[in-house]
Short mmCIF file of C-alpha atoms in Angstrom, two decimals:
data_model
loop_
_atom_site.label_atom_id
_atom_site.label_comp_id
_atom_site.label_asym_id
_atom_site.label_seq_id
_atom_site.Cartn_x
_atom_site.Cartn_y
_atom_site.Cartn_z
CA UNK C 1 97.52 109.95 126.44
CA UNK C 2 94.60 109.82 128.89
CA UNK C 3 92.19 110.92 126.14
CA UNK C 4 93.52 108.23 123.77
CA UNK C 5 93.02 105.56 126.45
CA UNK C 6 89.48 106.79 127.14
CA UNK C 7 88.58 106.62 123.44
CA UNK C 8 89.99 103.09 123.19
CA UNK C 9 87.87 101.97 126.14
CA UNK C 10 84.74 103.58 124.65
CA UNK C 11 85.30 101.97 121.25
CA UNK C 12 85.77 98.51 122.78
CA UNK C 13 82.92 98.52 125.28
CA UNK C 14 80.14 100.58 123.77
CA UNK C 15 77.59 98.48 121.85
CA UNK C 16 78.09 98.43 118.12
CA UNK C 17 75.90 100.59 115.91
CA UNK C 18 73.33 98.67 113.83
CA UNK C 19 74.83 96.90 110.82
CA UNK C 20 73.59 97.53 107.33
CA UNK C 21 72.30 94.14 106.24
CA UNK C 22 69.66 94.50 103.54
CA UNK C 23 71.12 94.21 100.04
CA UNK C 24 69.77 96.40 97.29
CA UNK C 25 69.16 99.52 99.38
CA UNK C 26 71.42 102.46 98.59
CA UNK C 27 73.33 104.05 101.46
CA UNK C 28 74.92 107.36 102.30
CA UNK C 29 78.66 107.37 102.90
CA UNK C 30 80.21 109.69 105.50
CA UNK C 31 83.97 110.28 105.39
CA UNK C 32 86.04 111.89 108.13
CA UNK C 33 89.22 113.95 107.97
CA UNK C 34 92.77 112.82 108.64
CA UNK C 35 95.22 114.04 106.01
CA UNK C 36 97.28 111.20 104.54
CA UNK C 37 95.14 108.73 106.48
CA UNK C 38 92.50 109.38 103.83
CA UNK C 39 93.98 106.54 101.75
CA UNK C 40 92.17 104.24 104.19
CA UNK C 41 88.83 105.57 102.90
CA UNK C 42 89.76 104.56 99.35
CA UNK C 43 90.20 100.98 100.57
CA UNK C 44 86.77 101.13 102.18
CA UNK C 45 85.25 102.33 98.91
CA UNK C 46 86.85 99.45 97.03
CA UNK C 47 85.34 97.01 99.52
CA UNK C 48 81.90 98.59 99.14
CA UNK C 49 82.23 98.18 95.37
CA UNK C 50 83.14 94.50 95.78
CA UNK C 51 80.28 94.02 98.26
CA UNK C 52 77.93 95.60 95.71
CA UNK C 53 76.79 98.25 98.18
CA UNK C 54 75.26 101.11 96.20
CA UNK C 55 76.26 104.60 97.34
CA UNK C 56 73.53 107.18 96.81
CA UNK C 57 75.13 110.13 98.64
CA UNK C 58 78.54 110.99 100.06
CA UNK C 59 79.49 113.62 102.62
CA UNK C 60 82.92 114.46 103.98
CA UNK C 61 85.19 116.86 105.77
CA UNK C 62 88.82 117.72 105.04
CA UNK C 63 90.41 114.78 103.18
CA UNK C 64 86.99 113.14 103.39
CA UNK C 65 85.69 115.94 101.18
CA UNK C 66 88.45 115.23 98.65
CA UNK C 67 87.68 111.50 98.61
CA UNK C 68 83.96 112.17 98.72
CA UNK C 69 84.11 114.26 95.56
CA UNK C 70 85.96 111.44 93.78
CA UNK C 71 83.38 108.90 94.96
CA UNK C 72 80.53 111.16 93.85
CA UNK C 73 82.15 111.24 90.40
CA UNK C 74 82.34 107.44 90.45
CA UNK C 75 85.85 106.90 89.06
CA UNK C 76 87.51 104.52 91.54
CA UNK C 77 90.65 103.89 89.52
CA UNK C 78 91.41 107.59 89.24
CA UNK C 79 91.37 108.16 93.01
CA UNK C 80 93.35 104.99 93.69
CA UNK C 81 96.01 106.11 91.24
CA UNK C 82 96.07 109.55 92.84
CA UNK C 83 96.78 108.09 96.28
CA UNK C 84 99.38 105.66 95.00
CA UNK C 85 101.28 108.49 93.33
CA UNK C 86 100.91 111.30 95.86
CA UNK C 87 103.87 112.83 97.71
CA UNK C 88 104.21 115.76 100.12
CA UNK C 89 105.28 117.99 97.23
CA UNK C 90 101.92 117.26 95.55
CA UNK C 91 100.18 118.75 98.58
CA UNK C 92 102.31 121.68 99.72
CA UNK C 93 105.33 123.83 99.02
CA UNK C 94 107.40 123.78 102.19
CA UNK C 95 111.07 123.96 103.09
CA UNK C 96 113.00 121.01 104.49
CA UNK C 97 113.01 122.70 107.90
CA UNK C 98 109.23 123.02 107.72
CA UNK C 99 108.89 119.36 106.79
CA UNK C 100 110.97 118.31 109.79
CA UNK C 101 108.81 120.43 112.08
CA UNK C 102 105.60 118.90 110.72
CA UNK C 103 107.09 115.41 111.13
CA UNK C 104 108.01 116.13 114.75
CA UNK C 105 111.81 115.68 114.53
CA UNK C 106 113.33 119.15 114.41
CA UNK C 107 115.90 121.45 115.97
CA UNK C 108 115.17 124.84 117.47
CA UNK C 109 116.71 126.36 114.33
CA UNK C 110 114.26 124.37 112.20
CA UNK C 111 111.39 125.61 114.34
CA UNK C 112 112.50 129.23 114.01
CA UNK C 113 112.98 128.93 110.24
CA UNK C 114 109.62 127.20 109.72
CA UNK C 115 107.80 129.75 111.86
CA UNK C 116 109.37 132.58 109.92
CA UNK C 117 108.39 130.94 106.64
CA UNK C 118 104.78 130.46 107.70
CA UNK C 119 104.49 134.01 109.02
CA UNK C 120 106.03 135.49 105.89
CA UNK C 121 103.71 133.59 103.54
CA UNK C 122 100.68 133.71 105.86
CA UNK C 123 100.58 129.94 106.02
CA UNK C 124 101.88 126.98 104.05
CA UNK C 125 101.41 127.25 100.29
CA UNK C 126 99.05 124.51 99.06
CA UNK C 127 98.87 125.54 95.42
CA UNK C 128 100.20 122.06 94.45
CA UNK C 129 97.11 120.50 96.06
CA UNK C 130 94.84 122.80 94.07
CA UNK C 131 96.62 121.80 90.85
CA UNK C 132 96.27 118.12 91.77
CA UNK C 133 92.54 118.43 92.50
CA UNK C 134 91.91 120.39 89.30
CA UNK C 135 93.34 117.51 87.25
CA UNK C 136 91.75 114.73 89.35
CA UNK C 137 88.21 115.91 90.13
CA UNK C 138 85.71 116.61 87.37
CA UNK C 139 82.98 118.90 88.66
CA UNK C 140 80.69 118.19 85.69
CA UNK C 141 80.82 114.43 86.38
CA UNK C 142 79.84 115.01 90.00
CA UNK C 143 76.89 117.22 89.09
CA UNK C 144 75.71 114.75 86.46
CA UNK C 145 76.42 111.59 88.46
CA UNK C 146 73.18 111.41 90.43
CA UNK C 147 74.83 111.08 93.86
CA UNK C 148 74.34 113.82 96.39
CA UNK C 149 77.57 115.34 97.67
CA UNK C 150 78.32 117.68 100.52
CA UNK C 151 81.13 118.90 102.73
CA UNK C 152 81.74 120.63 106.02
CA UNK C 153 83.93 123.70 106.38
CA UNK C 154 84.26 126.48 108.97
CA UNK C 155 83.95 130.19 108.22
CA UNK C 156 86.46 132.23 110.19
CA UNK C 157 84.82 135.41 108.94
CA UNK C 158 81.44 134.46 110.40
CA UNK C 159 82.94 132.11 113.01
CA UNK C 160 80.49 129.31 112.32
CA UNK C 161 80.41 125.92 110.69
CA UNK C 162 79.05 125.59 107.16
CA UNK C 163 77.40 122.46 105.75
CA UNK C 164 77.64 122.94 102.00
CA UNK C 165 75.87 120.68 99.48
CA UNK C 166 76.64 120.41 95.78
CA UNK C 167 73.37 122.22 95.03
CA UNK C 168 74.64 125.21 97.09
CA UNK C 169 77.97 125.52 95.27
CA UNK C 170 78.07 127.82 92.22
CA UNK C 171 79.31 126.09 89.10
CA UNK C 172 83.07 126.28 88.74
CA UNK C 173 83.70 126.73 92.48
CA UNK C 174 83.69 123.13 93.70
CA UNK C 175 87.48 122.92 94.08
CA UNK C 176 87.42 126.14 96.12
CA UNK C 177 84.95 124.61 98.57
CA UNK C 178 86.84 121.30 98.81
CA UNK C 179 90.00 123.26 99.64
CA UNK C 180 88.01 125.25 102.21
CA UNK C 181 86.95 122.00 103.87
CA UNK C 182 90.54 120.67 103.80
CA UNK C 183 92.21 123.91 104.94
CA UNK C 184 94.52 122.61 107.69
CA UNK C 185 95.11 125.41 110.24
CA UNK C 186 98.75 125.90 109.14
CA UNK C 187 97.78 126.28 105.46
CA UNK C 188 97.23 129.61 103.74
CA UNK C 189 93.59 130.54 104.27
CA UNK C 190 91.06 129.65 101.59
CA UNK C 191 89.06 132.73 100.64
CA UNK C 192 85.69 132.50 98.84
CA UNK C 193 83.75 135.66 98.04
CA UNK C 194 85.80 137.63 100.53
CA UNK C 195 85.27 135.15 103.41
CA UNK C 196 88.04 133.11 105.04
CA UNK C 197 87.53 129.39 105.60
CA UNK C 198 89.38 126.76 107.59
CA UNK C 199 89.27 122.96 107.85
CA UNK C 200 85.79 121.81 108.86
CA UNK C 201 87.31 119.24 111.23
CA UNK C 202 87.96 122.04 113.74
CA UNK C 203 84.20 121.92 114.29
CA UNK C 204 83.48 118.21 113.71
CA UNK C 205 85.43 115.44 112.03
CA UNK C 206 82.56 113.02 111.31
CA UNK C 207 79.66 114.99 109.77
CA UNK C 208 76.90 112.39 110.07
CA UNK C 209 74.28 115.13 110.44
CA UNK C 210 74.68 115.92 106.75
CA UNK C 211 72.79 112.71 105.88
CA UNK C 212 69.12 113.34 105.11
CA UNK C 213 67.05 110.52 106.73
CA UNK C 214 64.32 111.26 104.20
CA UNK C 215 66.70 110.29 101.41
CA UNK C 216 68.79 107.57 103.08
CA UNK C 217 67.80 105.39 106.02
CA UNK C 218 71.25 103.88 106.23
CA UNK C 219 74.73 105.32 106.28
CA UNK C 220 78.20 103.85 106.25
CA UNK C 221 80.50 106.03 108.37
CA UNK C 222 84.30 105.89 108.15
CA UNK C 223 85.96 107.27 111.29
CA UNK C 224 89.66 107.92 110.86
CA UNK C 225 89.92 109.72 114.19
CA UNK C 226 87.79 111.42 116.84
CA UNK C 227 89.21 114.94 116.88
CA UNK C 228 86.52 117.17 118.37
CA UNK C 229 84.28 117.14 121.44
CA UNK C 230 81.25 116.71 119.15
CA UNK C 231 82.71 113.51 117.71
CA UNK C 232 83.43 112.14 121.17
CA UNK C 233 79.87 113.00 122.25
CA UNK C 234 78.55 110.95 119.30
CA UNK C 235 80.74 108.04 120.36
CA UNK C 236 79.64 108.18 124.00
CA UNK C 237 75.97 108.28 123.00
CA UNK C 238 76.49 105.43 120.50
CA UNK C 239 75.20 107.81 117.80
CA UNK C 240 71.70 107.87 119.29
CA UNK C 241 71.10 111.43 118.06
CA UNK C 242 70.63 110.24 114.47
CA UNK C 243 67.50 108.74 112.94
CA UNK C 244 69.65 106.46 110.84
CA UNK C 245 70.92 102.91 110.82
CA UNK C 246 74.67 103.32 110.90
CA UNK C 247 77.53 101.03 110.02
CA UNK C 248 80.66 102.44 111.67
CA UNK C 249 84.01 101.46 110.17
CA UNK C 250 87.10 102.19 112.25
CA UNK C 251 90.76 101.35 111.62
CA UNK C 252 91.86 98.08 113.19
CA UNK C 253 95.45 99.30 113.47
CA UNK C 254 97.58 102.41 113.68
CA UNK C 255 97.22 104.62 110.59
CA UNK C 256 100.36 106.62 111.25
CA UNK C 257 100.78 110.33 110.57
CA UNK C 258 98.47 112.74 108.75
CA UNK C 259 101.53 113.73 106.68
CA UNK C 260 102.67 110.30 105.42
CA UNK C 261 102.04 111.04 101.77
CA UNK C 262 103.83 108.18 100.00
CA UNK C 263 102.86 105.13 97.96
CA UNK C 264 104.01 102.45 100.41
CA UNK C 265 102.04 103.99 103.26
CA UNK C 266 98.96 104.49 101.05
CA UNK C 267 99.04 100.84 99.91
CA UNK C 268 99.23 99.59 103.47
CA UNK C 269 96.32 101.58 104.82
CA UNK C 270 94.16 101.14 101.71
CA UNK C 271 94.52 97.42 102.32
CA UNK C 272 93.54 97.89 105.96
CA UNK C 273 90.47 99.91 104.97
CA UNK C 274 89.45 97.23 102.51
CA UNK C 275 89.77 94.44 105.07
CA UNK C 276 88.15 96.39 107.92
CA UNK C 277 85.14 97.13 105.72
CA UNK C 278 84.77 93.49 104.64
CA UNK C 279 84.97 92.32 108.24
CA UNK C 280 82.50 94.96 109.44
CA UNK C 281 80.04 93.66 106.84
CA UNK C 282 80.81 90.06 107.93
CA UNK C 283 82.02 89.10 104.47
CA UNK C 284 85.18 87.80 106.15
CA UNK C 285 85.87 86.75 109.72
CA UNK C 286 88.58 86.78 112.32
CA UNK C 287 89.16 88.88 115.42
CA UNK C 288 92.80 89.94 115.24
CA UNK C 289 93.42 88.57 111.75
CA UNK C 290 91.42 88.78 108.54
CA UNK C 291 90.12 85.36 107.54
CA UNK C 292 87.87 83.96 104.85
CA UNK C 293 84.95 82.06 106.28
CA UNK C 294 86.07 78.45 105.76
CA UNK C 295 86.68 76.16 108.74
CA UNK C 296 90.37 75.68 109.60
CA UNK C 297 91.72 72.21 108.61
CA UNK C 298 92.94 71.04 112.05
CA UNK C 299 90.51 68.13 112.24
CA UNK C 300 91.16 67.26 108.59
CA UNK C 301 94.89 67.07 109.25
CA UNK C 302 94.54 65.01 112.42
CA UNK C 303 92.20 62.58 110.71
CA UNK C 304 94.74 62.10 107.91
CA UNK C 305 97.37 60.76 110.34
CA UNK C 306 97.87 57.05 110.85
CA UNK C 307 97.44 55.57 114.32
CA UNK C 308 101.11 55.84 115.29
CA UNK C 309 101.27 59.44 114.17
CA UNK C 310 98.15 60.27 116.16
CA UNK C 311 99.84 58.93 119.27
CA UNK C 312 102.89 61.16 118.60
CA UNK C 313 100.57 64.16 118.09
CA UNK C 314 98.85 63.44 121.40
CA UNK C 315 102.23 63.23 123.13
CA UNK C 316 103.24 66.61 121.68
CA UNK C 317 100.01 68.08 122.99
CA UNK C 318 100.75 66.40 126.34
CA UNK C 319 97.48 64.51 126.35
CA UNK C 320 97.64 61.79 128.97
CA UNK C 321 96.61 59.09 129.27
CA UNK C 322 96.19 58.49 125.54
CA UNK C 323 92.94 56.57 124.89
CA UNK C 324 93.28 53.12 123.41
CA UNK C 325 91.04 53.96 120.45
CA UNK C 326 92.99 56.82 118.88
CA UNK C 327 90.65 56.87 115.88
CA UNK C 328 87.86 58.54 117.87
CA UNK C 329 89.69 60.95 120.12
CA UNK C 330 89.60 64.24 118.24
CA UNK C 331 86.29 65.51 119.60
CA UNK C 332 86.58 63.71 122.94
CA UNK C 333 90.18 64.55 123.84
CA UNK C 334 91.94 66.86 121.37
CA UNK C 335 89.25 69.55 121.20
CA UNK C 336 88.99 69.95 125.01
CA UNK C 337 92.78 70.18 125.21
CA UNK C 338 92.99 72.80 122.45
CA UNK C 339 90.14 74.71 124.07
CA UNK C 340 92.28 75.22 127.18
CA UNK C 341 94.54 77.61 125.23
CA UNK C 342 91.55 79.59 123.99
CA UNK C 343 90.03 79.72 127.49
CA UNK C 344 93.34 80.95 128.90
CA UNK C 345 93.55 83.83 126.43
CA UNK C 346 89.87 84.84 126.62
CA UNK C 347 89.54 84.30 130.36
CA UNK C 348 86.76 81.74 130.01
CA UNK C 349 86.33 78.34 131.60
CA UNK C 350 85.61 75.00 130.01
CA UNK C 351 82.10 74.87 128.62
CA UNK C 352 81.47 78.63 128.72
CA UNK C 353 82.04 79.02 125.01
CA UNK C 354 81.96 76.73 122.04
CA UNK C 355 85.47 75.88 120.86
CA UNK C 356 86.30 77.56 117.57
CA UNK C 357 89.31 76.46 115.56
CA UNK C 358 89.64 79.99 114.16
CA UNK C 359 90.12 81.36 117.69
CA UNK C 360 92.93 78.90 118.26
CA UNK C 361 94.83 79.55 115.05
CA UNK C 362 94.58 83.31 115.58
CA UNK C 363 96.02 82.97 119.08
CA UNK C 364 98.84 80.73 117.87
CA UNK C 365 99.53 82.95 114.83
CA UNK C 366 99.95 85.92 117.17
CA UNK C 367 102.36 83.90 119.31
CA UNK C 368 104.36 83.02 116.21
CA UNK C 369 104.50 86.67 115.10
CA UNK C 370 102.51 86.33 111.87
CA UNK C 371 101.72 89.56 109.94
CA UNK C 372 98.16 90.73 110.60
CA UNK C 373 97.28 93.13 107.82
CA UNK C 374 96.84 90.38 105.21
CA UNK C 375 93.81 88.48 103.94
CA UNK C 376 94.24 84.78 104.76
CA UNK C 377 92.28 81.62 104.25
CA UNK C 378 92.31 79.69 107.56
CA UNK C 379 94.64 77.15 105.93
CA UNK C 380 96.86 79.96 104.70
CA UNK C 381 97.12 81.49 108.18
CA UNK C 382 97.93 78.06 109.59
CA UNK C 383 100.72 77.64 107.04
CA UNK C 384 102.11 81.11 107.81
CA UNK C 385 102.02 80.31 111.52
CA UNK C 386 103.89 77.00 111.11
CA UNK C 387 106.50 78.57 108.82
CA UNK C 388 107.10 81.43 111.26
CA UNK C 389 107.37 79.05 114.23
CA UNK C 390 109.81 76.72 112.49
CA UNK C 391 111.95 79.58 111.13
CA UNK C 392 112.17 81.51 114.41
CA UNK C 393 115.54 83.00 115.29
CA UNK C 394 117.91 80.92 117.40
CA UNK C 395 117.92 83.52 120.16
CA UNK C 396 114.11 83.35 120.23
CA UNK C 397 113.85 79.57 120.50
CA UNK C 398 110.87 78.59 122.60
CA UNK C 399 108.61 75.59 122.75
CA UNK C 400 104.85 75.66 122.79
CA UNK C 401 102.93 72.41 122.89
CA UNK C 402 100.04 73.81 120.84
CA UNK C 403 102.34 75.15 118.13
CA UNK C 404 104.33 71.89 118.22
CA UNK C 405 101.09 69.93 117.79
CA UNK C 406 99.83 72.04 114.85
CA UNK C 407 103.27 72.09 113.20
CA UNK C 408 103.49 68.31 113.42
CA UNK C 409 100.04 67.89 111.85
CA UNK C 410 100.92 70.22 109.01
CA UNK C 411 104.30 68.72 108.25
CA UNK C 412 103.00 65.15 108.37
CA UNK C 413 100.00 65.81 106.14
CA UNK C 414 101.39 68.23 103.56
CA UNK C 415 102.39 65.35 101.28
CA UNK C 416 98.96 63.70 101.57
CA UNK C 417 96.89 66.66 100.55
CA UNK C 418 97.81 70.13 99.45
CA UNK C 419 96.19 72.74 101.67
CA UNK C 420 97.28 75.50 99.34
CA UNK C 421 95.00 74.13 96.61
CA UNK C 422 92.03 75.44 98.55
CA UNK C 423 90.44 78.26 96.51
CA UNK C 424 91.53 81.77 97.42
CA UNK C 425 89.07 83.95 99.28
CA UNK C 426 86.75 85.65 96.78
CA UNK C 427 88.08 89.01 97.97
CA UNK C 428 91.77 88.17 97.50
CA UNK C 429 91.89 89.83 94.10
CA UNK C 430 90.47 93.06 95.49
CA UNK C 431 92.95 93.08 98.38
CA UNK C 432 95.87 92.24 96.12
CA UNK C 433 94.99 95.13 93.80
CA UNK C 434 96.72 97.46 96.28
CA UNK C 435 99.97 95.54 95.81
CA UNK C 436 100.19 94.68 92.10
#
C-alpha cells in the first residue's frame, strides 16, 4: 500500500518526459508486461495508427513481447481480434481450484489442491498459449516487415537478464523466445537449448534500454505497471539515463487484474489505452475526462436566451444584484461566478488562472457521476452531465446552483439549436471500434 502511494505521488509530481511532437519521424515503441492488462497496449497502437505515428522498432517484455511481435508484423486487426476473443483457457490449463487461487478468492482446500497441481506438473501448463501464438504470430512477416523487434527474458540457468533481438533468434524459434519472455513464475519453465527461462519482468518491466539511440531518437513507452526496483529508479530519475526523447503513456484508471482474460475487460482497457494515447499526444483534451478540442457551448447557450430567461439563469446561479443590462453580463458577471467553482476545486484564487469552460464542465460532470472512460465532445459531456443530474435517484436528491444553471441553459436552448448536430470528434470512429 505504501509503495503504491509513493508511485502515485511520483507519477503526479515528477516533470513529464519530453513529448514527441515532430510528425514524419519514425519512433521506437516500448511495451511493458502485465498479463491481461496487455489489451491496453493494443488500444495505444490503434491510436498511434490514427495519429499517423510511424513505428520503426518495437521492444517488449512478457505480454509486451507478445503484442510487440504482432506490431512488428503489422497486422492490427489480427491482434485486436485475438484480444477480443481470448479467455483464460486460451492461456493456460488449470483446475477450478487453481483459478480461484489466482483470482484471490479461495479456501484452504483450494490452496492445497492448486499447490499440489503446480508441484505435480512443475508449474501451470501454458500449452494453450503456445497454440494461440502459433496461429496468431507469423515469424516470416516479422522478419520481412522492416521493423526491428526485441524482447527481454531472464535466464535461470545463467541467472542473468537477456536482451534478445530478432536478428539473434534462430529461424523457427521466435515463439519459444516470446514464451520465455512471458514465462510467469508459476508457469512451467520455458526451456531453449537446455537453458531455463522466466518472465523478463522479474528483472525489468519497461525495457527502454533496448532502444538504439543511433536508430531512433524518439520512443513511445507504454507503462502498464512499475514492478521492479529498476523501473522505479527510472521513474524517480525521470528517465534521465536514456539519450532519447520519450513519450510516456500510463493508464489513467485502474486496469484490474493480470488474469482478466475476457472480451468485456479487453474492450474497456483497449478504449482506455486509445484515449490515454490521444490525450498524451494532445490530439484530445480534458483532465479527468476525454474531450475533443472544441470550446464548450455555455456562452452560446446563455446568449440564446431571451432577457427574461437570462434573469432566471442569473437567479439560479445566485448572482446578485442582477445588472440592468442583462445582454452584456456573460463575461462581466457569469464567468467570474462560474470561475468560483473552478477555483474552489483547484485551490486557486480569482485571477490566478484563466477561466476555462472545459474545467467547469469536467468538475460538474464528476459531481453528476458521468462515466469517464468515454470520448466526448464538450457539448456531449454537457448533455450527459445534465441528463445524469436530472435523472438522479430520489434518495440522492441534491441541489447545486452550477448544475441548476447549466441544466436550465441546456433545457431552454435545446429547441433553438441542436447541440448534438455538432460533428463527432475525428477519433470517435477509432474509439467506437472497440465496441461495435
